[in-house]
């Protein structure tokens, strides 16, 4: 879709998020916000908030949040340009057209060809589907039934049959008025090697239409019918890349599953056509297939529009195992909450459900181990941890996966879990993780939030503190009261070390830099920097949308209270450190250090007493 630079920002500025969202849910005014029952999770009391001035939404129940485009993308399951187009349309903002000229003509031609190709594909699907009613198509119909696919599902998915003929489809399409040149570009026919004429690509195959997230047919997969199999024919044939299809950019079944995924709150990711068809038919509707063991980044990004939780149920055969592991890693790096389902006896979802039924499958899905537990199990399988060196070998196998987890808190907690499972000292495991994260990544891995981390924030990993109320309130004040933020400048600089030990430090840093440069603190400006870190993005959304004081003087005192409380925490921590060092100096009979440390302790205690004596203003440390 052609769109001039800056158009999305213009639409975001002009659109009214309250109006757009009220097309989907019933909003009620409450304070400065509007509230509603959340459309993204089931609830009885509203926790879904929309802020008309800041133009963001946030659900305090399920955590979904963002700007008007994120809302529309999630509701409509569309991509960003499509969301911009929809919001522009709903807001009466005309889509700009490139001025006449070669660029304009090319853009128009591309759009027209895509539309025509989608029409051709829809005709082809209808043709293949109708072939199931012909005499030749009976064996295909029997094949579908033999594989456990019902007539209803055949109908719903538009499954079909490509007859054993060199020109059945092309003749059909030509009668529909499709010119030769378009037939060739559609990928449905193949040019003869001598360049004279063409023939149908799919022959003697059962046919599966592949749809995009909106349900439009973009490609086909064809599986050979055993009866027709000749030795040279490949088992599966797929459409080539076209103007509407790029291999590895779609998830099979997504248009059928998206609503169920939203309701369930997670997706089950499987491999093949039948791993989708059979569970779906059995009533497990929140399932999509990657059509290949190696999930692509494009597929993960696509799935992320609908959910951040996924249960991966790939075939356990050893051939695909390495690719499956890479897919899992990629999902973890993209911030997914990943569980791994391995079915007993090496079965796939298709065979398992046909043998054991839906309820048994659902039970296994519910009990599927987290990615971390899966990795630990793999590394400790058939290993006696009491054997010398076994613990370290297992640790070396597991940690490279753990350090991929983008969220600091989760990563630290995972390290502790690994330590406890391997019966190792947690301190040692965390140290080893830090060492691994400093060393260069193997090629092919991706940058994550952790790459950009400051060494100070790394300390926060070890101390694993959660976001405190004081941090939250201070962020809220900095984001919402520019004049108070300006007054606080000196105090913020003086307490920089206290801020640097918070887990939300990257947010403070970004906000302070922007204040310094006089740049805006809107959601649109801040969010892109934290896209890969769900925790920080979540804190940002909450801090922006929270309701606060109106009296500026009070807000200023609140902020001072927050800073004091953060500094108190820092001093308490320093004091604990000094106390440890004092004990060690005592053990070493190191009198010089001992005396020095005592002085340091006294100084810290005095400063702490000062802070504790000042009145705290409604700040919960
Ligand atoms: Zn919600």
Coordinates of C-alpha atoms and ligand atoms in Angstrom, one line a residue:
X1 CA 0.0 0.0 0.0
X2 CA 1.4 3.3 -1.0
X3 CA 1.6 5.9 1.8
X4 CA 3.6 9.0 2.1
X5 CA 6.0 9.4 5.0
X6 CA 4.4 11.0 8.0
X7 CA 0.9 10.1 7.0
X8 CA 0.5 7.6 9.8
X9 CA 1.5 10.3 12.3
X10 CA -1.0 12.7 10.8
X11 CA -3.8 10.1 11.1
X12 CA -2.8 9.4 14.7
X13 CA -2.9 13.1 15.5
X14 CA -6.2 13.7 13.9
X15 CA -8.1 10.6 14.7
X16 CA -10.1 10.3 18.0
X17 CA -9.2 7.1 19.7
X18 CA -12.5 7.2 21.8
X19 CA -14.6 7.4 18.6
X20 CA -12.7 4.6 16.8
X21 CA -12.8 2.3 19.8
X22 CA -16.5 3.0 20.5
X23 CA -17.2 1.4 17.1
X24 CA -16.1 -1.9 18.8
X25 CA -17.0 -1.6 22.5
X26 CA -19.4 0.5 24.6
X27 CA -17.3 3.1 26.4
X28 CA -18.5 4.8 29.6
X29 CA -16.9 8.1 30.9
X30 CA -15.2 7.7 34.2
X31 CA -13.0 10.5 35.5
X32 CA -10.5 11.6 32.8
X33 CA -10.8 8.2 31.1
X34 CA -13.4 6.1 29.4
X35 CA -13.8 2.5 30.5
X36 CA -15.3 -0.6 29.0
X37 CA -15.4 -4.4 29.3
X38 CA -12.2 -5.5 27.6
X39 CA -12.6 -6.9 24.1
X40 CA -9.4 -8.9 24.5
X41 CA -10.3 -11.0 27.5
X42 CA -13.4 -12.2 29.3
X43 CA -14.3 -10.1 32.3
X44 CA -17.4 -9.0 34.3
X45 CA -16.2 -5.6 35.6
X46 CA -14.5 -3.1 33.2
X47 CA -10.7 -2.8 33.4
X48 CA -10.3 -1.5 29.9
X49 CA -9.4 2.2 29.9
X50 CA -9.1 4.7 27.0
X51 CA -7.5 8.1 27.6
X52 CA -9.0 10.7 25.2
X53 CA -6.1 13.2 25.6
X54 CA -3.1 10.9 25.5
X55 CA -4.9 8.8 22.8
X56 CA -4.0 5.5 24.3
X57 CA -5.8 2.5 25.7
X58 CA -4.8 0.1 28.4
X59 CA -6.4 -3.0 29.9
X60 CA -5.4 -3.5 33.5
X61 CA -6.8 -7.0 33.4
X62 CA -4.9 -8.6 30.5
X63 CA -2.3 -5.9 29.9
X64 CA -3.2 -5.1 26.3
X65 CA -2.4 -1.5 25.5
X66 CA -1.2 0.9 22.9
X67 CA -2.4 3.6 20.5
X68 CA -5.3 3.6 18.0
X69 CA -3.4 1.6 15.4
X70 CA -2.4 -1.2 17.9
X71 CA -6.1 -1.4 18.8
X72 CA -7.3 -1.7 15.3
X73 CA -4.6 -4.1 14.3
X74 CA -5.5 -6.4 17.2
X75 CA -9.3 -6.2 16.6
X76 CA -9.2 -6.5 12.8
X77 CA -6.1 -8.8 12.7
X78 CA -4.6 -6.5 10.0
X79 CA -1.1 -5.1 9.5
X80 CA 0.0 -1.6 10.3
X81 CA -0.6 0.0 6.8
X82 CA -4.1 -1.5 6.8
X83 CA -4.8 -0.2 10.3
X84 CA -3.7 3.3 9.2
X85 CA -6.0 3.1 6.2
X86 CA -9.0 1.9 8.3
X87 CA -8.5 4.6 10.9
X88 CA -8.1 7.3 8.2
X89 CA -11.3 6.1 6.6
X90 CA -13.3 6.0 9.9
X91 CA -12.0 9.5 10.7
X92 CA -12.8 11.0 7.3
X93 CA -9.1 11.7 6.4
X94 CA -8.6 11.1 2.7
X95 CA -5.9 8.7 1.7
X96 CA -3.3 10.6 -0.2
X97 CA -2.7 9.5 -3.7
X98 CA 0.7 9.9 -5.3
X99 CA 0.5 12.7 -7.9
X100 CA 0.2 11.5 -11.5
X101 CA 3.3 10.1 -13.0
X102 CA 5.2 6.8 -13.3
X103 CA 5.0 6.1 -9.5
X104 CA 1.3 6.6 -9.5
X105 CA 0.8 4.3 -12.5
X106 CA 3.0 1.6 -11.0
X107 CA 1.2 1.7 -7.6
X108 CA -2.1 1.5 -9.3
X109 CA -1.1 -1.3 -11.6
X110 CA 0.3 -3.3 -8.7
X111 CA -2.9 -2.9 -6.7
X112 CA -5.0 -3.9 -9.7
X113 CA -2.9 -7.0 -10.3
X114 CA -3.1 -8.1 -6.7
X115 CA -6.9 -7.7 -6.8
X116 CA -7.2 -9.7 -10.0
X117 CA -4.8 -12.4 -8.7
X118 CA -7.0 -12.8 -5.6
X119 CA -10.0 -13.2 -8.0
X120 CA -8.2 -15.8 -10.1
X121 CA -7.2 -17.7 -7.0
X122 CA -10.8 -17.7 -5.7
X123 CA -12.0 -19.1 -9.1
X124 CA -9.3 -21.8 -8.9
X125 CA -10.4 -22.8 -5.4
X126 CA -14.0 -23.1 -6.6
X127 CA -12.8 -25.2 -9.5
X128 CA -10.8 -27.6 -7.4
X129 CA -13.6 -27.8 -4.9
X130 CA -16.2 -28.7 -7.5
X131 CA -14.0 -31.4 -8.9
X132 CA -14.8 -33.5 -5.8
X133 CA -18.2 -34.0 -7.2
X134 CA -17.0 -35.4 -10.5
X135 CA -16.4 -39.1 -11.2
X136 CA -12.6 -38.6 -11.2
X137 CA -12.8 -36.6 -8.0
X138 CA -14.4 -39.5 -6.0
X139 CA -11.0 -40.9 -5.0
X140 CA -10.0 -37.5 -3.7
X141 CA -13.2 -37.2 -1.7
X142 CA -12.6 -40.6 -0.3
X143 CA -9.0 -39.6 0.5
X144 CA -10.3 -36.6 2.6
X145 CA -12.8 -38.8 4.4
X146 CA -10.2 -41.6 5.0
X147 CA -8.0 -39.0 6.6
X148 CA -10.8 -38.1 9.0
X149 CA -11.9 -34.8 7.3
X150 CA -15.7 -34.3 7.4
X151 CA -17.8 -33.0 4.5
X152 CA -18.6 -29.9 6.5
X153 CA -14.9 -29.1 7.0
X154 CA -14.2 -29.8 3.3
X155 CA -16.9 -27.3 2.5
X156 CA -15.8 -24.7 5.1
X157 CA -12.1 -24.8 4.0
X158 CA -12.8 -25.1 0.3
X159 CA -10.7 -28.3 0.1
X160 CA -10.6 -29.8 -3.4
X161 CA -9.0 -31.9 -6.1
X162 CA -6.9 -31.0 -9.1
X163 CA -7.7 -33.6 -11.8
X164 CA -5.0 -35.5 -13.7
X165 CA -5.0 -33.2 -16.7
X166 CA -2.5 -30.9 -18.3
X167 CA -5.1 -28.1 -19.0
X168 CA -8.3 -28.6 -17.0
X169 CA -7.8 -25.6 -14.8
X170 CA -6.2 -23.3 -17.4
X171 CA -9.1 -24.1 -19.8
X172 CA -11.6 -23.2 -17.0
X173 CA -9.8 -20.0 -16.2
X174 CA -9.5 -18.9 -19.8
X175 CA -13.2 -19.4 -20.2
X176 CA -13.6 -17.0 -17.3
X177 CA -11.7 -14.5 -19.4
X178 CA -8.3 -14.7 -17.8
X179 CA -5.7 -13.8 -20.4
X180 CA -2.7 -16.1 -21.0
X181 CA -0.2 -13.6 -19.6
X182 CA -2.1 -13.4 -16.3
X183 CA -2.4 -17.2 -16.1
X184 CA 1.4 -17.5 -16.3
X185 CA 2.0 -14.8 -13.6
X186 CA -0.6 -16.4 -11.3
X187 CA 1.7 -19.4 -10.7
X188 CA -1.2 -21.8 -11.4
X189 CA 0.4 -22.9 -14.6
X190 CA 4.0 -23.7 -15.5
X191 CA 5.8 -22.7 -18.8
X192 CA 7.0 -25.5 -21.0
X193 CA 10.8 -25.7 -21.1
X194 CA 10.8 -25.1 -24.8
X195 CA 8.9 -21.9 -24.2
X196 CA 5.9 -23.0 -26.3
X197 CA 2.8 -23.0 -24.1
X198 CA 2.2 -24.0 -20.6
X199 CA 0.5 -26.6 -18.5
X200 CA -1.4 -26.8 -15.1
X201 CA 1.0 -26.8 -12.1
X202 CA -1.3 -29.0 -10.0
X203 CA -2.3 -32.3 -11.4
X204 CA -3.8 -35.4 -9.7
X205 CA -3.6 -33.9 -6.3
X206 CA -5.8 -33.1 -3.3
X207 CA -5.8 -29.3 -3.0
X208 CA -5.7 -27.1 0.0
X209 CA -6.3 -23.3 -0.4
X210 CA -3.9 -21.2 1.7
X211 CA -5.6 -18.0 2.9
X212 CA -4.2 -14.8 4.4
X213 CA -5.4 -13.5 7.8
X214 CA -8.4 -11.9 6.1
X215 CA -9.5 -15.2 4.5
X216 CA -8.5 -14.4 0.9
X217 CA -6.9 -17.3 -1.1
X218 CA -3.3 -16.4 -1.7
X219 CA -1.8 -19.8 -2.7
X220 CA -2.4 -23.5 -2.9
X221 CA -0.8 -26.6 -1.5
X222 CA -1.3 -29.9 -3.4
X223 CA -0.6 -33.4 -2.1
X224 CA -0.3 -36.2 -4.5
X225 CA -3.0 -38.9 -4.4
X226 CA -1.4 -42.2 -3.9
X227 CA -3.3 -43.7 -6.8
X228 CA -1.8 -41.2 -9.2
X229 CA 1.7 -41.2 -7.8
X230 CA 4.4 -41.8 -10.3
X231 CA 8.0 -42.1 -9.1
X232 CA 9.1 -38.7 -10.3
X233 CA 6.2 -36.7 -8.8
X234 CA 7.0 -34.9 -5.5
X235 CA 4.6 -35.6 -2.7
X236 CA 3.8 -32.0 -2.1
X237 CA 3.6 -29.1 -4.6
X238 CA 3.1 -25.5 -3.5
X239 CA 2.3 -22.2 -5.3
X240 CA 5.4 -20.2 -6.1
X241 CA 5.8 -16.7 -4.7
X242 CA 3.5 -14.2 -6.4
X243 CA 2.3 -10.6 -5.8
X244 CA 0.0 -11.9 -3.0
X245 CA 2.1 -14.7 -1.6
X246 CA 5.5 -15.0 -0.1
X247 CA 6.6 -18.4 1.2
X248 CA 6.9 -18.4 4.9
X249 CA 4.8 -15.2 5.4
X250 CA 1.5 -16.8 6.2
X251 CA 0.1 -19.0 8.9
X252 CA -2.2 -21.8 7.7
X253 CA -5.7 -21.5 9.2
X254 CA -5.2 -18.1 10.8
X255 CA -8.3 -16.5 9.2
X256 CA -10.4 -19.4 10.7
X257 CA -8.6 -19.4 14.1
X258 CA -8.0 -15.7 14.9
X259 CA -11.2 -15.1 16.8
X260 CA -10.7 -18.3 18.9
X261 CA -7.1 -17.3 19.6
X262 CA -8.2 -14.0 20.9
X263 CA -10.8 -15.7 23.2
X264 CA -8.5 -18.4 24.4
X265 CA -5.7 -16.0 25.0
X266 CA -3.1 -18.2 23.2
X267 CA -2.5 -20.1 20.0
X268 CA -1.5 -23.7 19.4
X269 CA 1.2 -23.8 16.7
X270 CA 1.4 -27.0 14.7
X271 CA 3.3 -28.1 11.6
X272 CA 1.2 -29.6 8.8
X273 CA -2.2 -29.3 7.1
X274 CA -3.7 -32.2 9.0
X275 CA -2.3 -31.1 12.3
X276 CA -4.5 -28.0 11.8
X277 CA -7.5 -29.7 10.1
X278 CA -8.1 -32.5 12.6
X279 CA -7.9 -30.5 15.9
X280 CA -9.9 -27.7 14.3
X281 CA -12.6 -30.1 13.3
X282 CA -12.6 -31.6 16.8
X283 CA -13.4 -28.1 18.2
X284 CA -9.9 -26.9 19.1
X285 CA -10.2 -23.8 17.1
X286 CA -7.2 -21.7 18.3
X287 CA -4.7 -23.5 16.2
X288 CA -2.5 -22.4 13.3
X289 CA 0.0 -24.3 11.2
X290 CA 3.4 -23.1 10.1
X291 CA 3.6 -25.5 7.1
X292 CA 7.2 -26.3 7.9
X293 CA 9.3 -27.0 10.9
X294 CA 11.2 -23.8 10.7
X295 CA 8.9 -21.0 11.8
X296 CA 9.9 -17.7 10.1
X297 CA 10.3 -14.3 11.7
X298 CA 7.5 -13.0 9.5
X299 CA 5.2 -15.8 10.8
X300 CA 6.1 -14.9 14.4
X301 CA 5.4 -11.3 13.8
X302 CA 2.1 -12.1 12.2
X303 CA 1.1 -14.3 15.2
X304 CA 2.1 -11.6 17.6
X305 CA -0.8 -9.4 16.3
X306 CA -3.2 -11.9 18.0
X307 CA -1.4 -13.2 21.0
X308 CA 1.8 -13.4 22.9
X309 CA 1.3 -16.8 24.2
X310 CA 1.8 -20.0 22.2
X311 CA 1.9 -23.7 22.7
X312 CA 4.2 -25.2 20.1
X313 CA 3.3 -28.8 19.1
X314 CA 5.7 -29.7 16.4
X315 CA 6.5 -33.3 15.2
X316 CA 9.1 -34.8 17.4
X317 CA 11.0 -36.6 14.7
X318 CA 14.8 -36.2 15.0
X319 CA 15.1 -34.8 11.5
X320 CA 13.1 -31.7 12.3
X321 CA 14.4 -31.3 15.8
X322 CA 17.1 -28.7 15.2
X323 CA 14.7 -26.6 13.1
X324 CA 12.0 -26.9 15.8
X325 CA 14.5 -25.7 18.5
X326 CA 15.4 -22.7 16.4
X327 CA 11.7 -21.9 16.0
X328 CA 11.3 -22.0 19.7
X329 CA 14.3 -19.8 20.3
X330 CA 13.0 -17.3 17.8
X331 CA 9.6 -17.1 19.5
X332 CA 11.2 -16.6 22.9
X333 CA 13.4 -13.8 21.5
X334 CA 10.3 -12.1 20.1
X335 CA 8.9 -12.0 23.6
X336 CA 6.4 -14.9 23.3
X337 CA 5.4 -16.9 26.4
X338 CA 6.2 -20.3 24.9
X339 CA 5.1 -23.7 26.0
X340 CA 6.2 -26.9 24.3
X341 CA 3.9 -29.9 23.8
X342 CA 5.4 -33.2 22.9
X343 CA 2.9 -35.9 22.3
X344 CA 3.5 -39.5 23.5
X345 CA 4.6 -42.3 21.2
X346 CA 5.9 -39.8 18.6
X347 CA 2.4 -38.9 17.5
X348 CA 1.4 -35.7 15.8
X349 CA -1.8 -33.7 16.6
X350 CA -3.6 -35.3 13.7
X351 CA -3.0 -38.9 14.7
X352 CA -3.2 -38.3 18.4
X353 CA -6.7 -36.7 18.3
X354 CA -8.0 -39.3 16.0
X355 CA -6.8 -42.0 18.4
X356 CA -7.3 -40.4 21.8
X357 CA -9.8 -37.6 21.3
X358 CA -10.1 -33.9 22.0
X359 CA -10.3 -34.1 25.8
X360 CA -7.0 -36.0 26.1
X361 CA -5.3 -33.5 23.8
X362 CA -6.6 -30.5 25.7
X363 CA -5.3 -32.1 28.9
X364 CA -1.8 -32.4 27.4
X365 CA -2.0 -28.8 26.1
X366 CA -2.8 -27.6 29.6
X367 CA 0.1 -29.5 31.1
X368 CA 2.6 -28.5 28.4
X369 CA 5.9 -27.5 30.1
X370 CA 7.3 -24.0 29.7
X371 CA 10.0 -23.5 27.2
X372 CA 12.5 -23.3 30.1
X373 CA 11.4 -26.6 31.6
X374 CA 11.5 -28.2 28.2
X375 CA 15.1 -27.1 27.6
X376 CA 16.1 -28.3 31.1
X377 CA 14.4 -31.6 30.5
X378 CA 16.2 -32.0 27.2
X379 CA 19.6 -31.3 28.8
X380 CA 19.1 -33.5 31.8
X381 CA 17.4 -36.4 30.0
X382 CA 19.3 -39.6 30.8
X383 CA 21.9 -37.6 32.8
X384 CA 23.0 -38.5 36.3
X385 CA 23.6 -35.1 37.9
X386 CA 25.7 -36.6 40.6
X387 CA 28.3 -37.6 38.1
X388 CA 31.3 -35.2 38.1
X389 CA 31.0 -32.5 35.5
X390 CA 27.4 -33.4 34.6
X391 CA 25.9 -30.3 36.2
X392 CA 28.2 -28.0 34.4
X393 CA 27.7 -29.8 31.1
X394 CA 23.9 -29.4 31.5
X395 CA 24.3 -25.8 32.5
X396 CA 26.4 -25.0 29.4
X397 CA 23.7 -26.6 27.3
X398 CA 20.8 -24.7 29.0
X399 CA 22.1 -21.2 29.6
X400 CA 22.5 -20.1 25.9
X401 CA 18.7 -20.5 25.7
X402 CA 18.0 -18.7 28.9
X403 CA 19.9 -15.6 28.0
X404 CA 17.7 -15.2 25.0
X405 CA 14.7 -14.3 27.2
X406 CA 14.2 -10.5 26.5
X407 CA 12.6 -9.6 29.8
X408 CA 15.1 -9.0 32.6
X409 CA 12.9 -10.1 35.5
X410 CA 11.8 -13.3 33.7
X411 CA 15.4 -14.0 32.7
X412 CA 16.7 -13.7 36.2
X413 CA 13.9 -15.9 37.6
X414 CA 14.6 -18.5 34.9
X415 CA 18.3 -18.5 36.0
X416 CA 17.2 -19.3 39.6
X417 CA 15.0 -22.1 38.3
X418 CA 17.9 -23.6 36.4
X419 CA 20.1 -23.4 39.5
X420 CA 17.5 -25.1 41.6
X421 CA 16.9 -27.9 39.0
X422 CA 20.6 -28.5 38.6
X423 CA 21.3 -28.1 42.3
X424 CA 23.8 -25.3 41.7
X425 CA 24.5 -22.1 43.5
X426 CA 22.0 -19.4 42.1
X427 CA 24.7 -16.7 42.4
X428 CA 27.0 -18.7 40.2
X429 CA 24.3 -19.3 37.6
X430 CA 23.5 -15.6 37.4
X431 CA 27.2 -14.7 37.1
X432 CA 27.5 -17.2 34.2
X433 CA 24.5 -15.7 32.5
X434 CA 26.0 -12.2 32.7
X435 CA 29.2 -13.5 31.3
X436 CA 27.4 -15.2 28.4
X437 CA 25.4 -12.0 27.7
X438 CA 28.6 -9.9 27.4
X439 CA 30.2 -12.3 24.9
X440 CA 29.2 -11.8 21.3
X441 CA 26.2 -13.6 20.0
X442 CA 26.5 -16.4 17.6
X443 CA 25.6 -15.3 14.1
X444 CA 22.0 -15.6 13.0
X445 CA 20.6 -14.6 16.4
X446 CA 18.8 -11.4 16.8
X447 CA 19.2 -8.3 18.8
X448 CA 16.9 -8.2 21.8
X449 CA 16.2 -5.7 24.5
X450 CA 19.0 -7.2 26.5
X451 CA 21.7 -6.1 24.1
X452 CA 21.0 -2.5 24.8
X453 CA 21.1 -2.9 28.5
X454 CA 23.3 -0.6 30.6
X455 CA 25.6 -2.4 33.0
X456 CA 23.8 -0.7 35.9
X457 CA 20.6 -2.2 34.9
X458 CA 22.4 -5.6 34.9
X459 CA 22.8 -5.2 38.7
X460 CA 19.0 -5.0 38.8
X461 CA 18.9 -8.5 37.3
X462 CA 20.7 -9.9 40.3
X463 CA 18.7 -8.0 42.9
X464 CA 15.6 -8.9 40.9
X465 CA 13.4 -6.2 42.4
X466 CA 10.0 -5.7 41.0
X467 CA 8.7 -2.3 39.9
X468 CA 8.0 -0.3 43.1
X469 CA 5.1 2.0 43.6
X470 CA 7.6 4.9 43.9
X471 CA 9.0 4.2 40.5
X472 CA 5.6 3.9 39.0
X473 CA 4.3 7.2 40.5
X474 CA 7.5 9.0 39.6
X475 CA 7.2 7.8 36.0
X476 CA 3.6 8.9 35.9
X477 CA 4.5 12.4 37.2
X478 CA 7.4 12.8 34.7
X479 CA 5.2 11.8 31.8
X480 CA 2.1 13.8 32.7
X481 CA 3.3 17.0 34.5
X482 CA 6.0 18.7 32.3
X483 CA 6.3 21.7 34.6
X484 CA 6.8 19.5 37.6
X485 CA 9.4 17.5 35.7
X486 CA 11.2 20.7 34.9
X487 CA 11.3 21.7 38.5
X488 CA 12.6 18.3 39.5
X489 CA 15.6 18.4 37.1
X490 CA 18.3 19.1 39.7
X491 CA 16.9 16.6 42.2
X492 CA 16.7 13.9 39.5
X493 CA 20.4 14.5 38.6
X494 CA 21.4 14.3 42.2
X495 CA 19.6 11.0 42.7
X496 CA 20.7 9.5 39.4
X497 CA 22.3 6.5 41.1
X498 CA 19.0 5.6 42.9
X499 CA 17.2 5.6 39.6
X500 CA 19.9 3.6 37.9
X501 CA 19.2 0.6 40.2
X502 CA 15.6 0.4 39.3
X503 CA 14.4 -2.2 36.8
X504 CA 12.6 0.6 34.9
X505 CA 15.8 2.6 34.5
X506 CA 15.7 2.4 30.7
X507 CA 12.4 4.2 30.8
X508 CA 13.7 6.9 33.1
X509 CA 16.8 7.3 30.9
X510 CA 14.7 7.8 27.8
X511 CA 12.3 10.2 29.5
X512 CA 15.1 12.3 31.0
X513 CA 16.9 12.5 27.7
X514 CA 13.8 13.6 26.0
X515 CA 13.1 16.2 28.7
X516 CA 16.6 17.5 28.3
X517 CA 16.2 17.9 24.6
X518 CA 12.7 19.3 24.9
X519 CA 11.2 16.4 22.9
X520 CA 7.6 15.3 23.3
X521 CA 6.7 12.5 25.8
X522 CA 3.8 11.0 23.9
X523 CA 3.1 7.3 23.7
X524 CA 3.8 7.5 19.9
X525 CA 7.3 9.0 20.6
X526 CA 8.3 6.7 23.4
X527 CA 6.8 3.3 22.6
X528 CA 9.0 2.3 19.6
X529 CA 12.1 2.2 21.8
X530 CA 10.6 -0.5 24.1
X531 CA 8.8 -2.6 21.5
X532 CA 10.8 -5.7 22.3
X533 CA 10.4 -5.4 26.1
X534 CA 6.9 -6.2 27.2
X535 CA 7.6 -5.4 30.8
X536 CA 8.8 -1.8 30.1
X537 CA 6.1 -1.2 27.5
X538 CA 3.5 -2.3 30.0
X539 CA 4.9 0.0 32.7
X540 CA 4.9 2.9 30.2
X541 CA 1.3 2.4 29.3
X542 CA 0.2 2.1 32.9
X543 CA 2.2 5.2 33.9
X544 CA 0.7 7.2 31.1
X545 CA -2.9 6.3 31.6
X546 CA -3.0 6.4 35.4
X547 CA -5.2 9.1 36.9
X548 CA -3.4 11.6 39.2
X549 CA -3.5 14.7 41.2
X550 CA -4.5 18.1 39.8
X551 CA -2.8 20.3 42.3
X552 CA 0.7 20.9 41.0
X553 CA 2.3 21.7 44.4
X554 CA 1.1 18.4 45.7
X555 CA 2.3 16.5 42.7
X556 CA 5.8 18.1 43.2
X557 CA 5.9 16.9 46.8
X558 CA 4.7 13.4 45.7
X559 CA 7.6 13.3 43.3
X560 CA 10.1 14.3 46.0
X561 CA 8.6 11.6 48.2
X562 CA 9.2 9.0 45.4
X563 CA 12.8 10.1 44.9
X564 CA 13.4 9.9 48.7
X565 CA 11.9 6.5 48.8
X566 CA 14.1 5.3 45.9
X567 CA 17.2 6.7 47.5
X568 CA 16.2 5.1 50.8
X569 CA 16.2 1.7 49.0
X570 CA 19.6 2.4 47.5
X571 CA 21.1 3.4 50.9
X572 CA 19.6 0.3 52.5
X573 CA 21.2 -1.8 49.9
X574 CA 24.6 -0.1 50.1
X575 CA 24.4 -0.6 53.9
X576 CA 23.8 -4.3 53.5
X577 CA 26.8 -4.5 51.2
X578 CA 29.1 -2.7 53.6
X579 CA 27.9 -4.9 56.5
X580 CA 29.0 -8.0 54.5
X581 CA 32.3 -6.4 53.8
X582 CA 32.8 -5.6 57.4
X583 CA 32.2 -9.2 58.4
X584 CA 34.7 -10.4 55.8
X585 CA 37.3 -7.8 57.0
X586 CA 36.8 -9.1 60.5
X587 CA 37.4 -12.7 59.4
X588 CA 40.6 -11.6 57.7
X589 CA 41.7 -9.5 60.7
X590 CA 42.1 -6.6 58.3
X591 CA 42.0 -3.8 60.7
X592 CA 42.6 -0.9 58.2
X593 CA 39.7 -1.9 56.0
X594 CA 37.6 -2.7 59.0
X595 CA 38.0 0.9 60.3
X596 CA 37.4 2.4 56.9
X597 CA 34.3 0.4 56.4
X598 CA 32.9 1.3 59.8
X599 CA 33.2 5.0 58.9
X600 CA 31.4 4.3 55.6
X601 CA 28.7 2.5 57.5
X602 CA 28.3 5.4 59.9
X603 CA 28.0 7.8 57.0
X604 CA 25.4 5.7 55.2
X605 CA 23.4 5.2 58.4
X606 CA 23.3 9.0 59.0
X607 CA 22.0 9.7 55.5
X608 CA 19.5 7.0 55.8
X609 CA 18.3 8.4 59.2
X610 CA 17.9 11.8 57.5
X611 CA 15.7 10.4 54.8
X612 CA 13.7 8.4 57.1
X613 CA 13.0 11.4 59.3
X614 CA 11.4 13.4 56.5
X615 CA 7.7 13.1 56.1
X616 CA 6.6 10.6 53.5
X617 CA 3.8 11.7 51.3
X618 CA 1.5 8.8 50.4
X619 CA 4.3 6.9 48.8
X620 CA 4.5 3.3 49.5
X621 CA 8.2 2.3 49.3
Ligands
LIG1 ZN1 -8.2 -7.1 28.8

